[in-house]
Short mmCIF file of C-alpha atoms and ligand atoms in Angstrom, two decimals:
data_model
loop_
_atom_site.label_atom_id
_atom_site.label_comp_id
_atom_site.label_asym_id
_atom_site.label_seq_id
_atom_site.Cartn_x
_atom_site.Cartn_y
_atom_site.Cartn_z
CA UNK A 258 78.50 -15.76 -84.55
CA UNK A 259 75.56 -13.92 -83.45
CA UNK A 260 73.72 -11.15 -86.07
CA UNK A 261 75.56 -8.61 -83.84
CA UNK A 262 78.83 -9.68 -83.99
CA UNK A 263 81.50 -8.13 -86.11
CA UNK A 264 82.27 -9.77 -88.76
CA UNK A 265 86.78 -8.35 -88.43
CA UNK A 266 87.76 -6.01 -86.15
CA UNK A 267 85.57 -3.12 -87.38
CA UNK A 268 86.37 0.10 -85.63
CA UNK A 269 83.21 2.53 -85.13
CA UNK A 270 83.28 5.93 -83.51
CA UNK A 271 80.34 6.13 -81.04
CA UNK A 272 79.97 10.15 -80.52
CA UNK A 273 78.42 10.63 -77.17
CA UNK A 274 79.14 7.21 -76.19
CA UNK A 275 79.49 8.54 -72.11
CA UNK A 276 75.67 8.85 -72.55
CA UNK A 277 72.87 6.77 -71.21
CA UNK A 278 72.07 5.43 -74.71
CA UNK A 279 75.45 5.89 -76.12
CA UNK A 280 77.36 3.75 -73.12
CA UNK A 281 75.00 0.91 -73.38
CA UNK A 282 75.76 0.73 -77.36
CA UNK A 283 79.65 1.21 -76.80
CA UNK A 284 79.15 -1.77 -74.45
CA UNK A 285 77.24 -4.17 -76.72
CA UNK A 286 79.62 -2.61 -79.48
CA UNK A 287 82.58 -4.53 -77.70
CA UNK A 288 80.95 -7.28 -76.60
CA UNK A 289 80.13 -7.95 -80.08
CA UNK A 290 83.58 -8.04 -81.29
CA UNK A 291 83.50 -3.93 -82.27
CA UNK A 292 86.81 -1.69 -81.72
CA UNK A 293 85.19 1.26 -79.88
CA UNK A 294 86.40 4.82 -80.29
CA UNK A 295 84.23 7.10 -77.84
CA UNK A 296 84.65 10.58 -78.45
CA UNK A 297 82.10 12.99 -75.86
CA UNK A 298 82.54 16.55 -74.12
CA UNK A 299 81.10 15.06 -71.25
CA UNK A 300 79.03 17.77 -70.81
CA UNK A 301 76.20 15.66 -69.87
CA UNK A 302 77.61 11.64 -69.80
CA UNK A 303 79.72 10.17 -67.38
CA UNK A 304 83.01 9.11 -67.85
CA UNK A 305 83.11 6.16 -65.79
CA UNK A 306 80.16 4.97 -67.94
CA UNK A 307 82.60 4.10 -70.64
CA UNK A 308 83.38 0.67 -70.78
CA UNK A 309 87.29 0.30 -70.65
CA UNK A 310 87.85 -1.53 -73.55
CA UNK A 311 86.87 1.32 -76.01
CA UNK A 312 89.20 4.21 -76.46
CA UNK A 313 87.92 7.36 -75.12
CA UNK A 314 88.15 10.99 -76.72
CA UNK A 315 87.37 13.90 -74.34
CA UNK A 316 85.96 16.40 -77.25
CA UNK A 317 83.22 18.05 -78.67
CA UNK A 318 81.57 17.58 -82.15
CA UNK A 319 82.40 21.27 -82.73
CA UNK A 320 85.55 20.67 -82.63
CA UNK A 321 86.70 19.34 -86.47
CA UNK A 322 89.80 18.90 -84.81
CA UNK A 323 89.09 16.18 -82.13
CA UNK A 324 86.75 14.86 -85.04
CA UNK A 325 88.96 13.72 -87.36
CA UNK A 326 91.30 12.43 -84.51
CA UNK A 327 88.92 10.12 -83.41
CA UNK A 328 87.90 9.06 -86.93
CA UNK A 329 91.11 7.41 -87.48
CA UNK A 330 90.88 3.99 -88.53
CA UNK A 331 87.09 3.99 -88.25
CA UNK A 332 84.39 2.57 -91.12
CA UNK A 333 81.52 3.98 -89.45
CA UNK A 334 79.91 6.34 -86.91
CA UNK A 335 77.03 5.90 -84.57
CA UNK A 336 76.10 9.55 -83.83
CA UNK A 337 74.62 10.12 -80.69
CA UNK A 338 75.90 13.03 -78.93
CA UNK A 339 73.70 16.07 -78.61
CA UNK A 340 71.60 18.24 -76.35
CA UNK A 341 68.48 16.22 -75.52
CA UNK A 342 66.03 18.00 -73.38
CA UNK A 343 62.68 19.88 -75.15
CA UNK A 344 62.27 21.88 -72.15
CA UNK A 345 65.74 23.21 -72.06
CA UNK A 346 65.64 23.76 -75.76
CA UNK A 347 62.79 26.00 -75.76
CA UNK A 348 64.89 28.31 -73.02
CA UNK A 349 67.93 27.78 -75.46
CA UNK A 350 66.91 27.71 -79.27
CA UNK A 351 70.43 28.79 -80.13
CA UNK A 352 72.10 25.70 -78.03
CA UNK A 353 70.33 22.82 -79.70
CA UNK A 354 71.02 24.21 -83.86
CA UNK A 355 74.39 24.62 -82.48
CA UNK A 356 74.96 21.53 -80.93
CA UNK A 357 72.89 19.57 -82.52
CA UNK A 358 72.86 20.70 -86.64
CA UNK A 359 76.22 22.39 -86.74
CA UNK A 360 78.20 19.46 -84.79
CA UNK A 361 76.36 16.61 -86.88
CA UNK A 362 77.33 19.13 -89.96
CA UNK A 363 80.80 19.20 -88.89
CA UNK A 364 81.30 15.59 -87.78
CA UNK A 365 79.89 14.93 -91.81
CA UNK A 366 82.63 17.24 -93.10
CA UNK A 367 84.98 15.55 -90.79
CA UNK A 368 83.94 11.93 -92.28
CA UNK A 369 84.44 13.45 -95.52
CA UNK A 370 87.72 14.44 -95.11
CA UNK A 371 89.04 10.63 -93.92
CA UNK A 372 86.39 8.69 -96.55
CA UNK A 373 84.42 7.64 -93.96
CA UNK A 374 81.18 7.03 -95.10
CA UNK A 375 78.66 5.42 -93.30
CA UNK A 376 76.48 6.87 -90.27
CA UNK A 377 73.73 5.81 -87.75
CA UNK A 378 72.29 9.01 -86.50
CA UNK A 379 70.00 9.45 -83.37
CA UNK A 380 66.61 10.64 -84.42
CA UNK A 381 63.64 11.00 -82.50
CA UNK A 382 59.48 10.70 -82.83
CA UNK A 383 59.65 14.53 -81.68
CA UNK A 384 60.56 15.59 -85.63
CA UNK A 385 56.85 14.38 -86.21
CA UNK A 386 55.13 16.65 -83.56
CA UNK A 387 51.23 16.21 -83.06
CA UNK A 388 50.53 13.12 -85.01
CA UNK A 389 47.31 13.62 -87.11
CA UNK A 390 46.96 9.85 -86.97
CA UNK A 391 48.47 6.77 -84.87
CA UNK A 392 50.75 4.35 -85.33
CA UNK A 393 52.97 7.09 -86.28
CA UNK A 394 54.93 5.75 -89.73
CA UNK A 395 57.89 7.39 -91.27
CA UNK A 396 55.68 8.81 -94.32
CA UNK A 397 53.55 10.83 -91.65
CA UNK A 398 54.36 14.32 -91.96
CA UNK A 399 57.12 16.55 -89.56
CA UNK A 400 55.91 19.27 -87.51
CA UNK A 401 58.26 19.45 -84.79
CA UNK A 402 56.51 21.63 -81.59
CA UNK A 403 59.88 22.49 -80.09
CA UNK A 404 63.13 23.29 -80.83
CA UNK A 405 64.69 20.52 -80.05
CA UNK A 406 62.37 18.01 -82.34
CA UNK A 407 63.62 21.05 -85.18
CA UNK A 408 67.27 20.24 -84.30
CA UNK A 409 66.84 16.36 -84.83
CA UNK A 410 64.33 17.15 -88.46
CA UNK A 411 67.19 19.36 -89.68
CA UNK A 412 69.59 16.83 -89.27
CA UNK A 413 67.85 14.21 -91.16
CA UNK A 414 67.25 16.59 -93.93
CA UNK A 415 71.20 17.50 -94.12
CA UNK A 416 72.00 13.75 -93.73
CA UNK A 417 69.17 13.16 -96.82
CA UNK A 418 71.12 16.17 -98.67
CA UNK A 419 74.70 15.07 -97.64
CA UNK A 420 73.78 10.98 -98.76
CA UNK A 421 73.04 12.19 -102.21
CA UNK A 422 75.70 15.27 -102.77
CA UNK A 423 78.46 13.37 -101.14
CA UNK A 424 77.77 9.66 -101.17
CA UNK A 425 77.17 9.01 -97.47
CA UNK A 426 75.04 5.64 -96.61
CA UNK A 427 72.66 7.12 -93.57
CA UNK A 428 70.24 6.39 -91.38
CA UNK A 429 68.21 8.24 -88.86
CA UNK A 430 66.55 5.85 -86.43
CA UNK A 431 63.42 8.25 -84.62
CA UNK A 432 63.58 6.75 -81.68
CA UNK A 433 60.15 6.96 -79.04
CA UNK A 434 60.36 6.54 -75.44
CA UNK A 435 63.60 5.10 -74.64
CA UNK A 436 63.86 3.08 -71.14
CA UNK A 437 65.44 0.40 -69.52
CA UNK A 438 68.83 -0.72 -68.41
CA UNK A 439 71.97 -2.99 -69.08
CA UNK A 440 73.87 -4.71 -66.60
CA UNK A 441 77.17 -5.26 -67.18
CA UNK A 442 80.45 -7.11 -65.65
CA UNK A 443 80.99 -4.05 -64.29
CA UNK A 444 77.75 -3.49 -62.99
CA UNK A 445 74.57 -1.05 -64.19
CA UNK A 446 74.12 1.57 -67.07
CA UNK A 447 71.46 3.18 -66.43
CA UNK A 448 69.61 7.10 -66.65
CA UNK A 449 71.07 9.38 -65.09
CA UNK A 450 70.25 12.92 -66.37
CA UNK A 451 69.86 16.15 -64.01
CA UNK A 452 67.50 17.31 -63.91
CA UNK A 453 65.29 13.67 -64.52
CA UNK A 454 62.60 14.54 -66.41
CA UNK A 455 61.66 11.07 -67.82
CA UNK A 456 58.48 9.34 -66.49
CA UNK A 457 60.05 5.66 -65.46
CA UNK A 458 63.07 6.81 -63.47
CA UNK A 459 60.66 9.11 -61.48
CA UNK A 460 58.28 7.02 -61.20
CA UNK A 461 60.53 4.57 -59.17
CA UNK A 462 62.02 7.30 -57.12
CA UNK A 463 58.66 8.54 -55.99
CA UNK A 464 58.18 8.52 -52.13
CA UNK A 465 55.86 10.21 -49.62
CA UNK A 466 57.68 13.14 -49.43
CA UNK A 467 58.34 13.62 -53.63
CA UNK A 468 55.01 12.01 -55.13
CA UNK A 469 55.24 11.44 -58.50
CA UNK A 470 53.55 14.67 -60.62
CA UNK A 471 51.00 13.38 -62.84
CA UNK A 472 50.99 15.55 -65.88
CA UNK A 473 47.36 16.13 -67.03
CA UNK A 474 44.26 13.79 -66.26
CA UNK A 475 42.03 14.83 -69.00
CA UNK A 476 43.72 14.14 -72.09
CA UNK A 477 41.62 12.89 -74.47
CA UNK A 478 42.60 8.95 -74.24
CA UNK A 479 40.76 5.92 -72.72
CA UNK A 480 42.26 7.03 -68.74
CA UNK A 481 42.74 10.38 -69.10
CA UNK A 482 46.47 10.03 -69.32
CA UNK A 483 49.20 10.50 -71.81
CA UNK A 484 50.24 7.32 -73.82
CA UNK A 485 53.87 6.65 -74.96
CA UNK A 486 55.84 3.92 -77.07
CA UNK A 487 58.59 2.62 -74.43
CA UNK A 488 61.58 1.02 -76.07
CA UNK A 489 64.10 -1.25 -74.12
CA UNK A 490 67.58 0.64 -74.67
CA UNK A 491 69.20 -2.81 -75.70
CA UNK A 492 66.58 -3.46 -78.23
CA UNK A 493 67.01 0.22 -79.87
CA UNK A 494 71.20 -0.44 -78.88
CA UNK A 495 70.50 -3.52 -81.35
CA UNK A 496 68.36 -2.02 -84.24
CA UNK A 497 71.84 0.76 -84.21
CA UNK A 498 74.31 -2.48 -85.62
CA UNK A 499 71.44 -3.70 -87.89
CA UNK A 500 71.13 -0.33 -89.37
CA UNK A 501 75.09 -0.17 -89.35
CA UNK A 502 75.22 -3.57 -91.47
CA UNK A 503 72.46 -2.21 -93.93
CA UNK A 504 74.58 0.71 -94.94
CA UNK A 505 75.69 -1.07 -97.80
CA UNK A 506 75.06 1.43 -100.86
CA UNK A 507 74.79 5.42 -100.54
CA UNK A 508 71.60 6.82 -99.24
CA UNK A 509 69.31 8.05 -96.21
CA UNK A 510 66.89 6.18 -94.73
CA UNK A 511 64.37 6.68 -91.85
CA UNK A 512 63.31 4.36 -89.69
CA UNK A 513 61.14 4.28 -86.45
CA UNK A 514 62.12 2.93 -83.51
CA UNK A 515 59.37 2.17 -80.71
CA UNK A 516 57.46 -0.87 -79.68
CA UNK A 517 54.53 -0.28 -81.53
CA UNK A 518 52.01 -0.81 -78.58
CA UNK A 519 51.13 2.33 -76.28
CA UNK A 520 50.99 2.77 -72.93
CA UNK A 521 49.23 5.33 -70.84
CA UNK A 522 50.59 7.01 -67.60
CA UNK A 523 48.63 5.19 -65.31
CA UNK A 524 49.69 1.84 -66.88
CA UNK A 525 52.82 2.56 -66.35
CA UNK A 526 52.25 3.40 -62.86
CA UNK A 527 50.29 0.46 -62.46
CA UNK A 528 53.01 -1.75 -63.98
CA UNK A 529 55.85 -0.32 -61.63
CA UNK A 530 53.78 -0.61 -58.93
CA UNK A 531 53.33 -4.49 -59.69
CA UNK A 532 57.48 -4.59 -60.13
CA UNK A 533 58.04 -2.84 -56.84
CA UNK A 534 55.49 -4.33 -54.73
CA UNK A 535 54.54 -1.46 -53.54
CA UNK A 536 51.79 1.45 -54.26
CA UNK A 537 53.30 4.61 -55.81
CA UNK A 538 52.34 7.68 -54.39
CA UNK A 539 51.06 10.34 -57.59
CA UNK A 540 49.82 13.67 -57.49
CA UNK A 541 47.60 15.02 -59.99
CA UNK A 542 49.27 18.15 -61.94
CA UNK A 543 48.73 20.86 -64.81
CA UNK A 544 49.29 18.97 -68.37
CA UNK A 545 52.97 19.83 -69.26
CA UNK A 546 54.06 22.34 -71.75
CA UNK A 547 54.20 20.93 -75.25
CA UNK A 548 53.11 16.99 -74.57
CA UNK A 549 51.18 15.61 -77.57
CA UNK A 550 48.48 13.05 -76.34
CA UNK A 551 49.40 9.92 -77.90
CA UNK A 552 52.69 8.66 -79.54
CA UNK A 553 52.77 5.19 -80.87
CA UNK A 554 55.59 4.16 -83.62
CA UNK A 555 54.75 1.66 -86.71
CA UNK A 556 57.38 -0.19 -86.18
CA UNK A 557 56.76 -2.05 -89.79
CA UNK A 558 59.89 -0.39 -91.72
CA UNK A 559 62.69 -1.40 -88.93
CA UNK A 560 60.76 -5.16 -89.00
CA UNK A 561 61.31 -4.92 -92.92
CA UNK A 562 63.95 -3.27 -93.70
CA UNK A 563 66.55 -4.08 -90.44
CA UNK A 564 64.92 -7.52 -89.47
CA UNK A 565 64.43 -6.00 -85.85
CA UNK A 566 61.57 -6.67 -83.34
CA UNK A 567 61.42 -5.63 -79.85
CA UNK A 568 61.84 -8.07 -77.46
CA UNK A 569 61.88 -6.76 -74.00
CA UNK A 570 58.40 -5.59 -72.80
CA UNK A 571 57.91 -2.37 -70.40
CA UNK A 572 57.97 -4.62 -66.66
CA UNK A 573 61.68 -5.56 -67.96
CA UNK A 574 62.29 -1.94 -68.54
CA UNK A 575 61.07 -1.16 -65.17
CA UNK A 576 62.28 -3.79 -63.51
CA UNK A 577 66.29 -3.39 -64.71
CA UNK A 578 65.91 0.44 -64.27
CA UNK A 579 65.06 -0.10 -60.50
CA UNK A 580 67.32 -2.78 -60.24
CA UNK A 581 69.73 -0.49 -61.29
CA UNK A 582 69.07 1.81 -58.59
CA UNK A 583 69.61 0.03 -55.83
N1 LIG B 152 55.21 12.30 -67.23
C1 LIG B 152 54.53 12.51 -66.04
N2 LIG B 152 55.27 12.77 -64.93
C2 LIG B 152 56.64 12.83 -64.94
C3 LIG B 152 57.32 12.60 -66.16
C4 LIG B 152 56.55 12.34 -67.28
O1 LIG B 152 53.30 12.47 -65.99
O2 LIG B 152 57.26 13.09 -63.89
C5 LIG B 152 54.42 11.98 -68.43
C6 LIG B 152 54.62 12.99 -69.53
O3 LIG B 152 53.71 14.06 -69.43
C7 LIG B 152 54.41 12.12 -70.78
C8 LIG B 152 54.91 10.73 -70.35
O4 LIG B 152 54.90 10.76 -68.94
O5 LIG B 152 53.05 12.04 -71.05
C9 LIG B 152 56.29 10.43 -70.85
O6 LIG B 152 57.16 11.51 -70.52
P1 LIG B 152 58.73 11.46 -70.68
O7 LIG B 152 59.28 12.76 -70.18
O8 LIG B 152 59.26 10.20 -70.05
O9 LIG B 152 58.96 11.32 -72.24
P2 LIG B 152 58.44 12.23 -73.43
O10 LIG B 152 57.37 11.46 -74.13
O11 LIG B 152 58.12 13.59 -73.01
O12 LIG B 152 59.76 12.42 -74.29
C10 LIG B 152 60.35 11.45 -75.08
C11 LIG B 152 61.84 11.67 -75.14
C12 LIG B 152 62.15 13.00 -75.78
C13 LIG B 152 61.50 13.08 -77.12
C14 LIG B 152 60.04 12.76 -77.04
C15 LIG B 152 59.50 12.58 -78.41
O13 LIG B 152 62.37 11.61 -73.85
O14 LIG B 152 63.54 13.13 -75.94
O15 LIG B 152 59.82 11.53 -76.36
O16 LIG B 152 58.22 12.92 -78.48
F1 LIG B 152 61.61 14.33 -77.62
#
């Protein structure tokens, strides 16, 4: 028996498990010995993303309905669904406290209701804003820039408020830059948003005719370029059953979830163009609304407190994501 594996036949509800980052946990879930219950709206994942072995919900997490259907039989939630794009969540404020804070508020009542108590919830580095100082820990203070970041802060501070008021065990994983892929027996999970906003899966589609944008060349870092913590998705998939074995006692804990080394743009580049072979062709561009300069996690907590270190370095993550898309 591996750390992952189940140690019955523990049933977990994975909400938004037809998501990039949802699917590849379902998967691992199963392969670990997990019951699956998948409940999503599919209004952004993919259906045939979900492995077949798990039992999938069409539904929403507004819907307390659907909720507590799906809860049935479960012990434990990994919460991913929700509206994940800061650009779209500055056009629609409204959207993300909806989605986001109300569904998480009503999939808690819901868990309530059946005595289900324990929850991994789907945090992100954007509750923290401009960092005044890097690494990035979980004591540095939140000052989301964006509406979205707000959506993901006020969920940690309900799940905080709900741990002690109701008893839930909880933890929000802030997750960095998320990339990378899983193959499977049935063959790749990968990104797939639309509009692809994220700097690895456009990086390997750029061509001739669609260079990849460059956003900003005189940030104030060592090239010029941004610098990001990239995660693999199986390593942050992994950290989710950790934290789901350490919710032993009621409580809330945060915990970062990056790689704790930074790279910049142009490394990237430089790193894809290594895995491909091939030169990719950039453009230089205006910096992009609401980019900080430099995110790196501490990564100390999840090391102490879940037993987790990274494992896969960025040219994996590059390398399965184009693998993926050919
Ligand atoms: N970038 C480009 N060109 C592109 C895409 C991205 O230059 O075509 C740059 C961005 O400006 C940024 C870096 O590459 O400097 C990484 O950008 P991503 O869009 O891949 O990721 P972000 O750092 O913007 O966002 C990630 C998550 C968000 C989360 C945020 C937390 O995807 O969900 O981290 O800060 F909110």
């Amino acid at each position: 028996m591996t750390k992952f594996s189940a140690s019955t036949s523990t049933r977990i509800l994975v909400t938004g498990g037809a998501g990039y980052i949802g699917a590849i946990a379902t998967y691992i879930l199963l392969d670990a010995g997990y019951e699956v219950v998948v409940l999503d709206d599919l209004s952004t994942g993919h259906k045939d993303s979900v492995d077949s072995r798990a039992k999938f919900i069409q539904g929403s997490i507004l819907d307390k309905e659907v909720i507590i259907k799906a809860l049935a039989g479960c012990e434990g939630v990994l919460h991913f669904a929700g509206k994940s794009l800061v650009g779209e969540s500055v056009l629609k404020p409204d959207l993300y406290v909806e989605t986001n804070v109300e569904g998480s508020r009503n999939l808690l009542d819901s868990m309530l209701v059946l005595g289900v108590k324990k929850i991994v919830f789907s945090s992100s580095a954007s509750t923290y804003g401009e960092p005044s100082s890097i690494p990035i820990s979980e004591n540095s203070e939140t000052k989301p820039t964006n509406p979205y970041g707000l959506s993901k802060l006020a969920v940690d501070d309900l799940l905080a408020e709900r741990s002690t008021l109701d008893g839930f065990a909880a933890c929000s994983l802030r997750y960095f830059n998320v990339a990378g892929s899983l193959k499977t027996k049935n063959g790749w999970l990968s990104e797939s948003h639309d509009p692809e906003t994220h700097l690895i899966p456009n990086v390997l589609k750029a061509s001739h005719a669609n260079p990849l944008k460059i956003f900003g060349s005189d940030w104030p870092t060592a090239d010029g370029t941004c610098i990001r913590d990239y995660v693999h998705v199986v390593d942050l998939v992994e950290a989710h059953i950790l934290a789901l074995k350490n919710l032993t006692t009621p409580g809330h804990v945060v915990i970062n979830l990056g790689s704790g080394r930074g790279y910049s743009v142009n490394e990237v580049i430089d790193t894809a163009s290594k895995v491909l072979g091939a030169e990719i062709t950039v453009v230089m561009a205006e910096r992009r609304a609401g980019d900080p300069a430099v995110l790196v996690a501490s990564i100390a907590k999840a090391k102490e407190v879940l037993g987790w270190t990274p494992l896969r370095d960025l040219e994996s993550m590059i390398q399965d994501t184009y693998q993926a898309s050919l």
